[in-house]
Coordinates of C-alpha atoms and ligand atoms in Angstrom, one line a residue:
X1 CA 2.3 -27.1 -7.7
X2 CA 6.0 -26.4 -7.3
X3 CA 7.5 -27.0 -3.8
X4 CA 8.2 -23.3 -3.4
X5 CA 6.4 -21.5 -0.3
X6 CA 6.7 -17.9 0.4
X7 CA 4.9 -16.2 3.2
X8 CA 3.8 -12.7 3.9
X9 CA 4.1 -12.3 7.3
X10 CA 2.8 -9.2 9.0
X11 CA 2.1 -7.8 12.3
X12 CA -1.5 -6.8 12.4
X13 CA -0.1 -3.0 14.1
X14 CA -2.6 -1.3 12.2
X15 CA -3.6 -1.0 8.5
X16 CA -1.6 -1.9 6.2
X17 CA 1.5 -0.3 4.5
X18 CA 2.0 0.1 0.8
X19 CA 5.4 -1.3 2.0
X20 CA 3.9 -4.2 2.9
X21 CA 1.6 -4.5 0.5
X22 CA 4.6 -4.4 -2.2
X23 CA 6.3 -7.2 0.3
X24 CA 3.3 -9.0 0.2
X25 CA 2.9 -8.1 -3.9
X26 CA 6.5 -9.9 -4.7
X27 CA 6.2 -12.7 -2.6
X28 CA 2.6 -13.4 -4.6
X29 CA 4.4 -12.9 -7.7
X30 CA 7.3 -15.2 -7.0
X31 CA 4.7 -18.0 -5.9
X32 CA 2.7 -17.6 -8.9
X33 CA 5.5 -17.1 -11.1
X34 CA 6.8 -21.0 -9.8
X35 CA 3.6 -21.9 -9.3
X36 CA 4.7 -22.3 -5.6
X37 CA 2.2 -21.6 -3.0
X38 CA 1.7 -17.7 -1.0
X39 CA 1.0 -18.6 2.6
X40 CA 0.1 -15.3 5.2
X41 CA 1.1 -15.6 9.0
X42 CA 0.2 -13.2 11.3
X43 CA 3.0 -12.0 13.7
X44 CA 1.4 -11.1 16.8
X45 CA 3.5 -12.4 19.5
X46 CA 4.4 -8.6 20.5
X47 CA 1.3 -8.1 22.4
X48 CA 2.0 -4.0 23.0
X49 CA 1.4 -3.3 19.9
X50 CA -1.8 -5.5 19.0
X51 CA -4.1 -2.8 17.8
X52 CA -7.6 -4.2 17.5
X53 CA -9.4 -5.0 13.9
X54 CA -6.3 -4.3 12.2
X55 CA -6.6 -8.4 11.3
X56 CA -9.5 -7.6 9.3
X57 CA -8.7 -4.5 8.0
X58 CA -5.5 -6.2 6.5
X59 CA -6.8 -9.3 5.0
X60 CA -9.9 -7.1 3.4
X61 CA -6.7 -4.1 1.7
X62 CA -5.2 -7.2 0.5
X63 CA -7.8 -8.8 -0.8
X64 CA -9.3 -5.5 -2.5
X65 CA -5.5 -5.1 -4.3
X66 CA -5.8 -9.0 -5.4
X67 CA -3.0 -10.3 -4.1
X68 CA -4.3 -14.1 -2.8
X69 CA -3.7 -16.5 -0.4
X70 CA -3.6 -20.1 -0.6
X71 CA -2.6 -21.3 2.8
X72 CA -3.1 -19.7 6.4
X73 CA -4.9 -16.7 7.6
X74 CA -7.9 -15.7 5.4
X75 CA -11.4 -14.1 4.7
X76 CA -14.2 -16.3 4.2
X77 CA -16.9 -15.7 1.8
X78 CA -18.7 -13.9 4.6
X79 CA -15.9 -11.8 5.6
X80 CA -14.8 -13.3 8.5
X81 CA -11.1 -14.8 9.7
X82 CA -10.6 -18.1 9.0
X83 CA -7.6 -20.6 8.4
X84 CA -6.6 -22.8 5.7
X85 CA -3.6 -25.0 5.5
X86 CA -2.6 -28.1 7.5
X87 CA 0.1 -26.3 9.3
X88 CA -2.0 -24.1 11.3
X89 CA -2.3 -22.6 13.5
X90 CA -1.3 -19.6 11.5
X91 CA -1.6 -16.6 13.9
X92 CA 1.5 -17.1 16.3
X93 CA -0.3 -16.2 19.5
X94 CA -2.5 -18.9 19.0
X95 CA 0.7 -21.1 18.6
X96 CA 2.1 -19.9 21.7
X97 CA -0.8 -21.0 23.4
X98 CA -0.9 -24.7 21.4
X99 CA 2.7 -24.6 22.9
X100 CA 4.5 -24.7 19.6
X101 CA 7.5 -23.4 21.0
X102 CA 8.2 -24.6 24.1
X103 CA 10.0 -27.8 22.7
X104 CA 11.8 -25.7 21.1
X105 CA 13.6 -23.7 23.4
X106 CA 13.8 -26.2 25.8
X107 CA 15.9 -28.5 23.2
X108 CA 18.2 -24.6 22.7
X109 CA 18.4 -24.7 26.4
X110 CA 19.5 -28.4 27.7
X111 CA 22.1 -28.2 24.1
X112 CA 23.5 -25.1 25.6
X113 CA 22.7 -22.6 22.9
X114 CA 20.4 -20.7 24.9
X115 CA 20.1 -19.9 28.7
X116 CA 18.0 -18.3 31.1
X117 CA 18.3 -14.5 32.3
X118 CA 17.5 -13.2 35.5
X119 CA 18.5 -9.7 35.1
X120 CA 15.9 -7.1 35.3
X121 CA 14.8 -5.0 32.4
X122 CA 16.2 -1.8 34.9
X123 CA 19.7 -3.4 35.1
X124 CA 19.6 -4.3 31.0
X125 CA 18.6 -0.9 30.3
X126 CA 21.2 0.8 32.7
X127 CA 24.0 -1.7 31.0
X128 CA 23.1 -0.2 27.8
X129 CA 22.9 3.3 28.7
X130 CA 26.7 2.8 30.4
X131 CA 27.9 1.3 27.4
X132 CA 26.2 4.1 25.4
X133 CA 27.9 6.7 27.3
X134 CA 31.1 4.9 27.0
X135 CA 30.6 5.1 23.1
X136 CA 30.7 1.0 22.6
X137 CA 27.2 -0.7 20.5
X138 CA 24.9 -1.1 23.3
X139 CA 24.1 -5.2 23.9
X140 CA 23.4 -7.4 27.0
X141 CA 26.9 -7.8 28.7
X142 CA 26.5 -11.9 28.9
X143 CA 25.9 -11.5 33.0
X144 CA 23.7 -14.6 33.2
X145 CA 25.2 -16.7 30.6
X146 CA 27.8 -18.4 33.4
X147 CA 24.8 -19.9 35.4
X148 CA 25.0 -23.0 35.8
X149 CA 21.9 -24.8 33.9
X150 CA 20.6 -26.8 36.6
X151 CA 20.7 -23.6 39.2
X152 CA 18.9 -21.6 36.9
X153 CA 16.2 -24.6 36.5
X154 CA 15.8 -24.3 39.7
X155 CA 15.2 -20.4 39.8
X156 CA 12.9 -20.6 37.4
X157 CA 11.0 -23.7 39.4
X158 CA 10.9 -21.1 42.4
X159 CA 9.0 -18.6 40.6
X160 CA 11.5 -15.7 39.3
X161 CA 10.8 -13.6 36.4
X162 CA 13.3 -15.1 33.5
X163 CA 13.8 -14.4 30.0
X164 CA 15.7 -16.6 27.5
X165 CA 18.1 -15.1 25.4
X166 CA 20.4 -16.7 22.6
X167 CA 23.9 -17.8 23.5
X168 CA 26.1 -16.7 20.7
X169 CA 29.7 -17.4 20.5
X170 CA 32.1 -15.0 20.5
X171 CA 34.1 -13.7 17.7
X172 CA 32.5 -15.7 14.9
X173 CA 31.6 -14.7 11.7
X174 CA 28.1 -15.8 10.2
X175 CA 27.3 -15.1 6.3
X176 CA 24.5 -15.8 4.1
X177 CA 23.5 -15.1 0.5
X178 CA 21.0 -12.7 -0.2
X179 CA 19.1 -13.4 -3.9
X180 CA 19.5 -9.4 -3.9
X181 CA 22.5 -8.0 -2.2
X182 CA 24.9 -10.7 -2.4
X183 CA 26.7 -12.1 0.3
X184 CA 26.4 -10.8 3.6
X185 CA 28.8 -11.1 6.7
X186 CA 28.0 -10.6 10.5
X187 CA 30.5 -10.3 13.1
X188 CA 28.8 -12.3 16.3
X189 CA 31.2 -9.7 18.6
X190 CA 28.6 -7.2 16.9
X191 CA 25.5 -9.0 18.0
X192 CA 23.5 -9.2 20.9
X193 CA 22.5 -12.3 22.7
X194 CA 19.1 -12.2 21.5
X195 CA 16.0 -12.3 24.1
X196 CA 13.7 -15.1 22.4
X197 CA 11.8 -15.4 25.5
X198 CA 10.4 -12.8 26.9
X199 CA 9.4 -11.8 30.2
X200 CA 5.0 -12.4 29.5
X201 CA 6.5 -16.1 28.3
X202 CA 5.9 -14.9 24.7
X203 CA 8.8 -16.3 21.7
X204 CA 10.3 -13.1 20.2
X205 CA 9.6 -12.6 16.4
X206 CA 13.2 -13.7 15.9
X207 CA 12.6 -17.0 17.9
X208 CA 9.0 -17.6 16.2
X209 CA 9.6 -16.6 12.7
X210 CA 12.6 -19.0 12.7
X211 CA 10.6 -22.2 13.9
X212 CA 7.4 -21.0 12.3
X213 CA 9.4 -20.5 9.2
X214 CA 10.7 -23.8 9.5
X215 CA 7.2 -25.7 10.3
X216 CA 6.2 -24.5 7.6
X217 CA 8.2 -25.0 4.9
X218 CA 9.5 -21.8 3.8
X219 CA 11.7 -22.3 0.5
X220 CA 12.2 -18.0 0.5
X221 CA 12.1 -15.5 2.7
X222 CA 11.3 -12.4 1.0
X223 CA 10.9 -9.1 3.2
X224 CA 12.2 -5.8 3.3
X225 CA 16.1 -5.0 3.9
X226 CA 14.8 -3.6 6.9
X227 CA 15.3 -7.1 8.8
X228 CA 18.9 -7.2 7.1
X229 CA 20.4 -7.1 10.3
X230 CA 18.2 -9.5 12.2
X231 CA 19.1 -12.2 9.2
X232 CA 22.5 -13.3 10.9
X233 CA 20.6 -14.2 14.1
X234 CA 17.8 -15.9 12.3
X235 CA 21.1 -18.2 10.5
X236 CA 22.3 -19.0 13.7
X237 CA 19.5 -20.5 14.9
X238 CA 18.9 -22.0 12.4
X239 CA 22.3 -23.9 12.6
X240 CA 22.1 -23.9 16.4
X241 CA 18.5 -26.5 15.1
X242 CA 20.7 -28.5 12.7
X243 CA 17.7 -27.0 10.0
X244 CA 18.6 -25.9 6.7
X245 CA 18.0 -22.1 6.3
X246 CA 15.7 -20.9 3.4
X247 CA 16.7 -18.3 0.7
X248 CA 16.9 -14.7 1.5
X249 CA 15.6 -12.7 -0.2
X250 CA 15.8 -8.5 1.1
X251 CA 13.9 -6.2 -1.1
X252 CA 14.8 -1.9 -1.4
X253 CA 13.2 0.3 0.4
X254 CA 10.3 2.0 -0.4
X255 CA 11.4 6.0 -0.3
X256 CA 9.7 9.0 -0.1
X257 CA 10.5 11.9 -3.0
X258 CA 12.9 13.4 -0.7
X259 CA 14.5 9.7 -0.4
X260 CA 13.9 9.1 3.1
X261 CA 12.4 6.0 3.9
X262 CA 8.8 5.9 3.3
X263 CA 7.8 5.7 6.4
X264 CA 4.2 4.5 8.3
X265 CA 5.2 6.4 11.3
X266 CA 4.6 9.8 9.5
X267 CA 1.0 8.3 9.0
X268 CA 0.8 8.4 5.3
X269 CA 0.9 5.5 2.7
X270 CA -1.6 3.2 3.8
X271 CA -3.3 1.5 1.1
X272 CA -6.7 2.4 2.7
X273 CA -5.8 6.1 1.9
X274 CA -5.1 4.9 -1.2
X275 CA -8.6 3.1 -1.8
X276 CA -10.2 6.4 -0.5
X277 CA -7.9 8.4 -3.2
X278 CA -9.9 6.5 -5.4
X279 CA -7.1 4.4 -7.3
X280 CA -7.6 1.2 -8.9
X281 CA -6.3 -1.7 -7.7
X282 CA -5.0 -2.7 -10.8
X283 CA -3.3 0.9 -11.3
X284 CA -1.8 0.5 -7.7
X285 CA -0.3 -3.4 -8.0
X286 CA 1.3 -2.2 -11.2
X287 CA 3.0 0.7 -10.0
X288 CA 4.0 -1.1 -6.9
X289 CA 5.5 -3.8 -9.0
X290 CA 7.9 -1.2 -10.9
X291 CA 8.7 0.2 -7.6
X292 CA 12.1 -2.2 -7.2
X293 CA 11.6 -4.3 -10.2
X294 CA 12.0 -3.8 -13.7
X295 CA 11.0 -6.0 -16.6
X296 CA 13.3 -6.7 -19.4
X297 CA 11.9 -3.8 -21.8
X298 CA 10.4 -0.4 -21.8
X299 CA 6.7 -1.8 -21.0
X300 CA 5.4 0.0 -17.9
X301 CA 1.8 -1.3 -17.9
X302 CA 1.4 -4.9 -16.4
X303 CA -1.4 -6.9 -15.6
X304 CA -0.9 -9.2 -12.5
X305 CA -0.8 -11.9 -14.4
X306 CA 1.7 -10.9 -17.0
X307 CA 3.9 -9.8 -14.0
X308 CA 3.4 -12.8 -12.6
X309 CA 4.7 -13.9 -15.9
X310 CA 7.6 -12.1 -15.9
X311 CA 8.2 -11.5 -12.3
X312 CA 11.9 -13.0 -11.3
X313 CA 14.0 -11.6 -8.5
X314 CA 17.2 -11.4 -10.9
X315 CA 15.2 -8.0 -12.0
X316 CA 14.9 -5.8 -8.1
X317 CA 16.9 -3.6 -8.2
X318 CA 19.5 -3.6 -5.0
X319 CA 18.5 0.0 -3.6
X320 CA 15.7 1.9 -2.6
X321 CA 12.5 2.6 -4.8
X322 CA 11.5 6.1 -4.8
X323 CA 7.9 6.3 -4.3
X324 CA 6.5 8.7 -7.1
X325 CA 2.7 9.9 -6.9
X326 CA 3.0 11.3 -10.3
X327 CA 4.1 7.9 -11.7
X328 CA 1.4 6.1 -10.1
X329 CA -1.1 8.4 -11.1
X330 CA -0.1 8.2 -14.7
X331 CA -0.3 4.6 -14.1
X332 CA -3.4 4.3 -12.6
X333 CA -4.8 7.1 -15.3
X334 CA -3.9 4.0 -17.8
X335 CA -6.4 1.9 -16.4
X336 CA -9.2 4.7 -16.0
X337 CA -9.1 4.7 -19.7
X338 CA -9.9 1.3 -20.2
X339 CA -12.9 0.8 -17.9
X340 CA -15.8 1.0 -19.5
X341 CA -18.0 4.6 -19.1
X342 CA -20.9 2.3 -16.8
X343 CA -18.2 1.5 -14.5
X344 CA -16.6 4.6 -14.4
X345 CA -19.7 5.8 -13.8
X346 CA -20.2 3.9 -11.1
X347 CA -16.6 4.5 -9.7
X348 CA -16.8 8.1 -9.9
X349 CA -20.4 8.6 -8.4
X350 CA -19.2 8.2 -4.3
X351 CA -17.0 10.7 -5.0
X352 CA -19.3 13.6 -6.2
X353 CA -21.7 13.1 -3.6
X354 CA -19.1 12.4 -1.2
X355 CA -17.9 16.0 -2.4
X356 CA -21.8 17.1 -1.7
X357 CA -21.8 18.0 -5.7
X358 CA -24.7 15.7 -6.4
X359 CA -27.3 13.2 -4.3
X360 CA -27.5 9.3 -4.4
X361 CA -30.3 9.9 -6.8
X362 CA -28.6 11.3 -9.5
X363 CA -29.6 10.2 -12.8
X364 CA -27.7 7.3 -14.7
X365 CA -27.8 9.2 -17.8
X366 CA -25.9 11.9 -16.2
X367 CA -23.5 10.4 -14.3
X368 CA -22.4 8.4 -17.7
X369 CA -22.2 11.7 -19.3
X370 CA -19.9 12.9 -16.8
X371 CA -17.8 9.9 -16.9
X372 CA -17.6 9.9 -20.5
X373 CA -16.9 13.3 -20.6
X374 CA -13.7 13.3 -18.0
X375 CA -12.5 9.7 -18.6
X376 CA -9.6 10.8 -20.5
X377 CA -8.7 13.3 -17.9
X378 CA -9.2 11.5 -14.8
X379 CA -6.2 9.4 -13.3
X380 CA -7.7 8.7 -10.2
X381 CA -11.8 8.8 -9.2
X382 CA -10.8 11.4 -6.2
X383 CA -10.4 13.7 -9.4
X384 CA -14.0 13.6 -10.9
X385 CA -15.1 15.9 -8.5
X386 CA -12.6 18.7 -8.9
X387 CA -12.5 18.6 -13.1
X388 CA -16.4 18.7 -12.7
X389 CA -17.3 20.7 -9.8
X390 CA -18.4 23.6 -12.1
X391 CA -20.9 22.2 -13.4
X392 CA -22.6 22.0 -10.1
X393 CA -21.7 24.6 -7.7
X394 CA -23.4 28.3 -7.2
X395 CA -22.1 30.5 -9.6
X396 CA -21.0 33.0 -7.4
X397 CA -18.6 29.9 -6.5
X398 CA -17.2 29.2 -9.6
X399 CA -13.6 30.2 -10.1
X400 CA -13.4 32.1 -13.1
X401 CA -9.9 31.8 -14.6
X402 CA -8.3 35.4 -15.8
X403 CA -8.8 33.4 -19.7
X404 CA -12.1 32.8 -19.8
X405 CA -13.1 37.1 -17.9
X406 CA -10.1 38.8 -20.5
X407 CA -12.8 36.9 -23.1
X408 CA -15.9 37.6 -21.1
X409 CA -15.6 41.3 -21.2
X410 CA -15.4 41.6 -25.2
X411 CA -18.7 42.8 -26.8
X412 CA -18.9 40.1 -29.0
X413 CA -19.3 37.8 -26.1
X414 CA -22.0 39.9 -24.2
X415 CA -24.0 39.2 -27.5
X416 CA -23.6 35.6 -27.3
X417 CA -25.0 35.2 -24.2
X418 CA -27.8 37.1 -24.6
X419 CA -28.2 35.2 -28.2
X420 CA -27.9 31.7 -26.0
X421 CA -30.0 32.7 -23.5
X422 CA -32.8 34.0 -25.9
X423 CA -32.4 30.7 -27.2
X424 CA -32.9 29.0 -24.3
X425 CA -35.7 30.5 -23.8
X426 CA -37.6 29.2 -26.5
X427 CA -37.3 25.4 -25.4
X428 CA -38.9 23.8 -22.6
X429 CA -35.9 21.9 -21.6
X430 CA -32.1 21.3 -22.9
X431 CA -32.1 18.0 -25.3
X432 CA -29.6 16.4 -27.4
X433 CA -31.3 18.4 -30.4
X434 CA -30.7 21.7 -28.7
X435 CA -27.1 21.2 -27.4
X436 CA -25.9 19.5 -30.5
X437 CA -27.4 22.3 -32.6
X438 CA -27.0 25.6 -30.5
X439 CA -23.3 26.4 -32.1
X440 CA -24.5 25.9 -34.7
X441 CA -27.3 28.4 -34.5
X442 CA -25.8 31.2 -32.7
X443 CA -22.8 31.1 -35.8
X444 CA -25.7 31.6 -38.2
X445 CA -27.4 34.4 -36.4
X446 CA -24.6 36.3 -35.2
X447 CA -22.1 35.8 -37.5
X448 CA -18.8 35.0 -34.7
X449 CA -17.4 31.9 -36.0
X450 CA -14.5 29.4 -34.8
X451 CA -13.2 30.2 -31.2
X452 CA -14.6 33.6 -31.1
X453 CA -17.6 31.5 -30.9
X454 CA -16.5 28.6 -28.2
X455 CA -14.2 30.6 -26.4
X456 CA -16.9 32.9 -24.7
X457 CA -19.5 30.2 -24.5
X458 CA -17.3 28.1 -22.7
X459 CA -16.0 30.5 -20.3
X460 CA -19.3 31.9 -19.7
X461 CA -20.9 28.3 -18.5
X462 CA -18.0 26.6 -17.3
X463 CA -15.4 28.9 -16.1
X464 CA -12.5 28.6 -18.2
X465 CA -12.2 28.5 -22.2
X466 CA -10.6 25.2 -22.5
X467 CA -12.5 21.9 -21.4
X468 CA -14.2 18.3 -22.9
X469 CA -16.8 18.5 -25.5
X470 CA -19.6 21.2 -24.6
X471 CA -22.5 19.3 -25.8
X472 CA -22.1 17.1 -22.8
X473 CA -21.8 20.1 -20.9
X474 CA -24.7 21.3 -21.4
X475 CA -26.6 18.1 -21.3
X476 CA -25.3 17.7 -17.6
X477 CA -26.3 20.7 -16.8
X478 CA -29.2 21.2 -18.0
X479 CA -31.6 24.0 -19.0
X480 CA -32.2 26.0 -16.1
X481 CA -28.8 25.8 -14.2
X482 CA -27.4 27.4 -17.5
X483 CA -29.8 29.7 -18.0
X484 CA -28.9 30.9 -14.4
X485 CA -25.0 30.7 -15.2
X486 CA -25.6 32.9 -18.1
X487 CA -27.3 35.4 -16.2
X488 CA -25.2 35.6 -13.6
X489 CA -22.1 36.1 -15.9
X490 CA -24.5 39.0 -17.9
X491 CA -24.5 40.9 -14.2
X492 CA -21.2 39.5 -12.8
X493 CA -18.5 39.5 -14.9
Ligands
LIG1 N1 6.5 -9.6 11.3 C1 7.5 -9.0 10.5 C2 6.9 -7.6 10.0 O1 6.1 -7.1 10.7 C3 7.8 -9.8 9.3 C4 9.3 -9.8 9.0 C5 9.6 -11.0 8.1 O2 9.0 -11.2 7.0 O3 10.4 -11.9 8.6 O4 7.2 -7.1 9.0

């Protein structure tokens, strides 16, 4: 094991983004690429937006996608939240209340890098909105930083509400090199002193995620360029601690097709939806790995492990990834094909009864025919149900395209289906023998050969002239739901 450790560190506000899976997904990649070690955090220390179960619901979409963890917040075998690691705890509100911090500050306090605020949020707010007006960058106007340290001790002894905030000097510059972008230069006249305390006595997540970074033993921080602008105030601390600062690392955004950032506040692109789209974890991992990296050839499948394999940060690309559904299901199609027609099977079946097509008893038998039969057309299992749904559905449902009634209304076809249904009638039910023979038969009693032959047979049971391989058709559907297709296309159509 390399001394690399990269972290994933969310905050549990809900399910979880395919923006932070793909965060999560190239931090893994990195640590098994160095053979360094992936550790997950939770980032909880803004208790207003602590949505219950969203833990769980996290660790369980991570775990189904296969990205692992080897240190900190995790599922047992029994589903539950444990820890591993020695340098736990790894949710931060259980650290503020094992008092991680408190040392901390205090030590940014007595050295004069920090200090205590007494203004109230009404006065900071009414600052900003002045300064707003006034057409300057809103920040806290440095009121309390002239307090002397030992009168503010003494406020605070008596009970008034405090926060801490950062004491940055004026008018310097603070740079740092990002892996991705370069490097990267903050005015401090531009910043704001920082609130690390706040008000409930709970760090900020720029406060924690420097010290907890820290503790920890973070060699890279990589996250979304999102937190770009937060980066110069985590380097100050940093120095302000006399601690060396890890590697940034800022990966593109994730956009949307009309390149706006992909965002979870529009509700869409969480990788439960996903899961319930039926997509593969497999198919989703590897698009999200293209979606800011590139590997070194025209390859576009990639198993984890060969990303792993290949996965470097010199290859993310420096701006935003355009999220492309097309792409992903093309992608994801790729590994449809290559699971085996059982499994398929199996993937496919929640979704036909889920789309009240068939019932949990449905045979085996048919549901690998089904599979079989659409496995090169399906690119996601959410899918099966609309290439197959005519198999099932009342008659008087099916859509028709204007192919398959142009070919319905010849008189050759009319003949067919009597011929088939005739046929039909002769056999107690619809075997392998029957649907593997019936072309055959109708060609040699009627004469219509080549597509004047499948054209009409196909539109008549299925709806359209063009589909998979009819034998299966008619084995899935069996005898007597044919035999009513037929008729009803005799009166109908
Ligand atoms: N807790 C932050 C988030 O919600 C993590 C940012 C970081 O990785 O530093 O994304």
């Amino acid at each position: 094991m390399s001394d690399v450790r990269v972290r994933f560190a969310p905050s549990p506000t809900g399910y979880l983004h395919i923006g932070g899976l793909r965060t999560a997904l190239f931090n893994y990649l990195y640590a098994r690429h160095t053979d360094g070690t992936m550790i997950l955090r939770i980032e909880d220390t803004d208790r207003t937006r602590f949505v219950e179960g969203a833990l769980e619901n996290l660790l369980k979409a991570l775990a189904w996608s296969g990205v692992e963890i080897d240190e900190g917040v995790v599922l047992d075998e029994n589903g539950q939240v444990t820890e591993k690691g020695e340098y736990g705890p790894y949710i931060q509100s259980d650290r503020v209340k094992a008092g991680i911090y408190d040392k901390y500050i205090e030590k940014l306090i007595d050295e004069d890098k920090a200090y205590y605020c007494f203004c109230s949020q009404e006065r900071v707010d009414a600052v900003r909105d002045q300064q707003k007006a006034d057409g300057l960058t809103p920040k806290y106007d440095g009121l309390c930083r002239s307090i002397p340290k030992e009168e503010a001790k003494q406020r605070v002894a008596n009970g008034e509400e405090y926060t801490v905030r950062l004491k940055l000097p004026h008018d310097r510059e603070i740079s740092f090199e990002d892996r991705i972008k370069g490097k990267i230069t903050f005015n401090t006249n531009d910043m704001d002193d920082q609130v690390l305390i706040k008000r409930d006595g709970y760090p900020t997540y720029h406060f924690a995620v420097v010290v907890d970074d820290h503790l920890m033993k973070i060699t890279h921080v990589v996250r979304g360029d999102e937190w770009i602008s937060s980066t110069p105030k985590h380097v100050y601390l940093y120095e302000a601690f006399g601690w060396e600062a890890p590697e940034y690392i800022h990966l593109p955004t994730v956009l949307n097709e009309n390149h706006k950032k992909y965002s979870k506040r529009n509700g869409d692109g969480m990788v439960e939806d996903f899961i319930e789209e039926g997509y593969t974890a497999e198919g989703l991992i590897n698009f999200l790995a293209l979606l800011g990296w590139s590997p070194d050839s025209e390859e576009e499948i990639f198993s984890m492990e060969e990303l792993a394999r290949q996965f470097d940060f010199d290859r993310v690309n420096k701006t935003g990834a355009v999220f492309d559904k097309r792409k992903l299901d093309w992608v994801n199609g790729h590994y449809v094909r290559e699971m085996s027609v059982e499994d398929l099977a199996k993937a496919i079946k929640p979704f036909m009864v889920k789309a009240g097509l068939i019932s949990e008893d449905y045979s085996d038998e048919k549901m690998n025919l089904l599979a079989s039969t659409w496995q090169s057309a399906i690119d996601k299992f959410s899918d099966a149900p609309n290439l197959s749904k005519n198999y099932y559905i009342e008659d008087s449902e099916v859509d028709f395209d204007e192919e398959a009634k142009e070919v319905l209304k010849e008189e050759d076809s009319r003949k067919l289906v009597d011929a088939f249904l005739a046929k039909l009638a002769e056999v107690d039910e619809l075997d392998q023998e029957f649907a593997s023979t019936i072309m055959k038969t109708l060609q040699k009693e009627t004469g219509i050969k080549g597509k004047n032959l499948w054209f009409p047979i196909r539109a008549a049971i299925t709806g359209s002239v063009h589909g998979p391989d009819l034998t299966s058709v008619m084995l899935i559907m069996g005898k007597e739901k044919i035999a009513k297709r037929l008729n009803y296309v005799k009166e109908n159509l």
